[in-house]
mmCIF file of C-alpha atoms in Angstrom:
data_model
loop_
_atom_site.group_PDB
_atom_site.id
_atom_site.type_symbol
_atom_site.label_atom_id
_atom_site.label_comp_id
_atom_site.label_asym_id
_atom_site.label_seq_id
_atom_site.Cartn_x
_atom_site.Cartn_y
_atom_site.Cartn_z
ATOM 1 C CA UNK A 26 0.371 0.801 -0.423
ATOM 2 C CA UNK A 27 1.259 3.238 -0.621
ATOM 3 C CA UNK A 28 -0.596 4.791 2.133
ATOM 4 C CA UNK A 29 2.437 5.612 5.985
ATOM 5 C CA UNK A 30 0.856 5.528 9.114
ATOM 6 C CA UNK A 31 2.300 9.653 10.167
ATOM 7 C CA UNK A 32 3.748 10.495 13.090
ATOM 8 C CA UNK A 33 1.653 13.671 14.376
ATOM 9 C CA UNK A 34 1.159 16.642 17.972
ATOM 10 C CA UNK A 35 -0.673 13.461 19.251
ATOM 11 C CA UNK A 36 -2.663 10.157 19.520
ATOM 12 C CA UNK A 37 0.147 8.378 18.194
ATOM 13 C CA UNK A 38 0.289 4.454 18.649
ATOM 14 C CA UNK A 39 3.660 3.150 21.123
ATOM 15 C CA UNK A 40 3.225 0.845 19.428
ATOM 16 C CA UNK A 41 3.876 1.673 15.624
ATOM 17 C CA UNK A 42 6.361 4.245 16.854
ATOM 18 C CA UNK A 43 8.967 3.252 19.500
ATOM 19 C CA UNK A 44 11.224 0.638 18.158
ATOM 20 C CA UNK A 45 11.891 -0.941 22.184
ATOM 21 C CA UNK A 46 9.631 -3.482 23.795
ATOM 22 C CA UNK A 47 10.721 -1.511 27.193
ATOM 23 C CA UNK A 48 9.619 1.514 26.089
ATOM 24 C CA UNK A 49 6.350 0.500 24.030
ATOM 25 C CA UNK A 50 5.616 -1.217 27.492
ATOM 26 C CA UNK A 51 7.004 1.669 29.172
ATOM 27 C CA UNK A 52 4.662 4.419 27.523
ATOM 28 C CA UNK A 53 2.012 2.514 27.070
ATOM 29 C CA UNK A 54 1.641 0.976 31.228
ATOM 30 C CA UNK A 55 4.009 2.945 33.957
ATOM 31 C CA UNK A 56 5.528 6.912 32.202
ATOM 32 C CA UNK A 57 3.366 8.197 30.252
ATOM 33 C CA UNK A 58 4.566 10.938 27.394
ATOM 34 C CA UNK A 59 2.719 13.637 26.088
ATOM 35 C CA UNK A 60 1.578 12.816 22.513
ATOM 36 C CA UNK A 61 0.899 8.920 22.799
ATOM 37 C CA UNK A 62 -1.691 6.296 23.733
ATOM 38 C CA UNK A 63 -2.639 5.057 26.323
ATOM 39 C CA UNK A 64 -2.703 1.257 26.368
ATOM 40 C CA UNK A 65 -5.577 0.698 26.085
ATOM 41 C CA UNK A 66 -6.818 2.387 23.240
ATOM 42 C CA UNK A 67 -3.003 2.152 21.457
ATOM 43 C CA UNK A 68 -4.279 -2.153 21.884
ATOM 44 C CA UNK A 69 -7.435 -0.864 20.211
ATOM 45 C CA UNK A 70 -5.789 1.185 16.942
ATOM 46 C CA UNK A 71 -3.592 -1.839 16.882
ATOM 47 C CA UNK A 72 -6.082 -4.282 16.481
ATOM 48 C CA UNK A 73 -8.538 -2.115 14.353
ATOM 49 C CA UNK A 74 -5.247 -1.617 11.970
ATOM 50 C CA UNK A 75 -4.626 -5.550 11.612
ATOM 51 C CA UNK A 76 -8.102 -5.962 11.457
ATOM 52 C CA UNK A 77 -8.453 -3.554 8.266
ATOM 53 C CA UNK A 78 -5.076 -4.754 6.964
ATOM 54 C CA UNK A 79 -6.565 -8.256 7.485
ATOM 55 C CA UNK A 80 -9.880 -8.084 5.278
ATOM 56 C CA UNK A 81 -8.054 -6.213 2.070
ATOM 57 C CA UNK A 82 -5.623 -8.200 1.643
ATOM 58 C CA UNK A 83 -8.465 -10.801 1.191
ATOM 59 C CA UNK A 84 -10.116 -8.565 -1.312
ATOM 60 C CA UNK A 85 -6.922 -8.003 -2.484
ATOM 61 C CA UNK A 86 -5.741 -11.075 -3.222
ATOM 62 C CA UNK A 87 -9.327 -11.922 -4.465
ATOM 63 C CA UNK A 88 -8.864 -9.883 -7.020
ATOM 64 C CA UNK A 89 -5.660 -9.780 -7.721
ATOM 65 C CA UNK A 90 -6.118 -13.512 -9.145
ATOM 66 C CA UNK A 91 -9.132 -12.945 -10.787
ATOM 67 C CA UNK A 92 -8.426 -10.067 -12.203
ATOM 68 C CA UNK A 93 -4.546 -12.568 -13.644
ATOM 69 C CA UNK A 94 -6.844 -15.480 -14.928
ATOM 70 C CA UNK A 95 -9.055 -13.116 -16.081
ATOM 71 C CA UNK A 96 -6.034 -11.728 -18.326
ATOM 72 C CA UNK A 97 -5.732 -16.295 -19.024
ATOM 73 C CA UNK A 98 -8.496 -17.539 -19.999
ATOM 74 C CA UNK A 99 -9.802 -18.956 -23.024
ATOM 75 C CA UNK A 100 -12.620 -15.549 -23.976
ATOM 76 C CA UNK A 101 -9.315 -13.530 -23.206
ATOM 77 C CA UNK A 102 -7.291 -15.155 -25.655
ATOM 78 C CA UNK A 103 -9.751 -15.895 -28.525
ATOM 79 C CA UNK A 104 -10.215 -12.671 -28.690
ATOM 80 C CA UNK A 105 -6.550 -11.871 -29.592
ATOM 81 C CA UNK A 106 -7.058 -14.307 -32.944
ATOM 82 C CA UNK A 107 -7.778 -13.037 -36.346
ATOM 83 C CA UNK A 108 -11.044 -14.627 -37.483
ATOM 84 C CA UNK A 109 -10.332 -17.785 -38.936
ATOM 85 C CA UNK A 110 -11.954 -21.525 -39.764
ATOM 86 C CA UNK A 111 -13.390 -23.654 -36.427
ATOM 87 C CA UNK A 112 -10.234 -26.574 -37.366
ATOM 88 C CA UNK A 113 -7.581 -24.181 -37.285
ATOM 89 C CA UNK A 114 -8.429 -22.075 -34.038
ATOM 90 C CA UNK A 115 -7.954 -24.718 -31.959
ATOM 91 C CA UNK A 116 -4.237 -24.369 -32.795
ATOM 92 C CA UNK A 117 -3.793 -20.352 -33.048
ATOM 93 C CA UNK A 118 -5.577 -20.393 -29.958
ATOM 94 C CA UNK A 119 -2.004 -22.524 -27.813
ATOM 95 C CA UNK A 120 -0.514 -20.107 -30.090
ATOM 96 C CA UNK A 121 -2.564 -17.370 -28.377
ATOM 97 C CA UNK A 122 -2.226 -18.557 -24.630
ATOM 98 C CA UNK A 123 1.710 -19.064 -25.366
ATOM 99 C CA UNK A 124 2.522 -16.190 -27.075
ATOM 100 C CA UNK A 125 0.294 -14.282 -23.988
ATOM 101 C CA UNK A 126 1.828 -15.855 -21.428
ATOM 102 C CA UNK A 127 5.705 -15.023 -22.539
ATOM 103 C CA UNK A 128 4.781 -11.646 -23.470
ATOM 104 C CA UNK A 129 3.431 -11.341 -20.160
ATOM 105 C CA UNK A 130 6.080 -13.716 -17.878
ATOM 106 C CA UNK A 131 9.039 -11.958 -20.046
ATOM 107 C CA UNK A 132 7.973 -8.182 -19.140
ATOM 108 C CA UNK A 133 9.487 -9.083 -15.669
ATOM 109 C CA UNK A 134 12.489 -10.207 -13.792
ATOM 110 C CA UNK A 135 10.188 -12.035 -11.502
ATOM 111 C CA UNK A 136 7.710 -13.749 -14.207
ATOM 112 C CA UNK A 137 3.603 -13.949 -13.609
ATOM 113 C CA UNK A 138 4.248 -13.869 -10.174
ATOM 114 C CA UNK A 139 5.029 -9.972 -10.616
ATOM 115 C CA UNK A 140 1.959 -9.785 -11.801
ATOM 116 C CA UNK A 141 0.518 -11.221 -9.590
ATOM 117 C CA UNK A 142 1.880 -9.154 -6.561
ATOM 118 C CA UNK A 143 1.095 -5.794 -9.166
ATOM 119 C CA UNK A 144 -2.474 -6.951 -9.080
ATOM 120 C CA UNK A 145 -2.540 -7.737 -5.604
ATOM 121 C CA UNK A 146 -0.516 -3.670 -4.663
ATOM 122 C CA UNK A 147 -3.855 -2.363 -7.380
ATOM 123 C CA UNK A 148 -6.466 -4.103 -5.755
ATOM 124 C CA UNK A 149 -4.825 -3.609 -2.132
ATOM 125 C CA UNK A 150 -4.215 0.146 -2.644
ATOM 126 C CA UNK A 151 -8.384 0.067 -3.269
ATOM 127 C CA UNK A 152 -9.739 -1.697 -0.776
ATOM 128 C CA UNK A 153 -7.043 0.207 1.808
ATOM 129 C CA UNK A 154 -9.784 3.584 0.304
ATOM 130 C CA UNK A 155 -12.760 1.430 0.915
ATOM 131 C CA UNK A 156 -11.820 0.505 4.451
#
């Protein structure tokens, strides 16, 4: 996701911004610091973020896989073929499928994995905006 958690003058979650466990526990339970949430609100905020992330990940996974499978569906491949007789269409369809796969795969260092991850990233950003 392109969103970043930014520190502000108030209501910062020590679980997000404080690097050490001991310091986090101290801020949350022992010596409160101005600008940070208390323990209860920090934990509630963290669980809310986790829930949002879980839903966005699930939605993004479905959307990315659906998009990739749509790109490689027989119908999508068939639309790329010129109109021909039925007998030669099967061979052309396979050739078009192979060409489509190779074109997609060769355009990325890690092949289809990179394509899926790009689709996933786009879908995650979209799902994250809908929270």
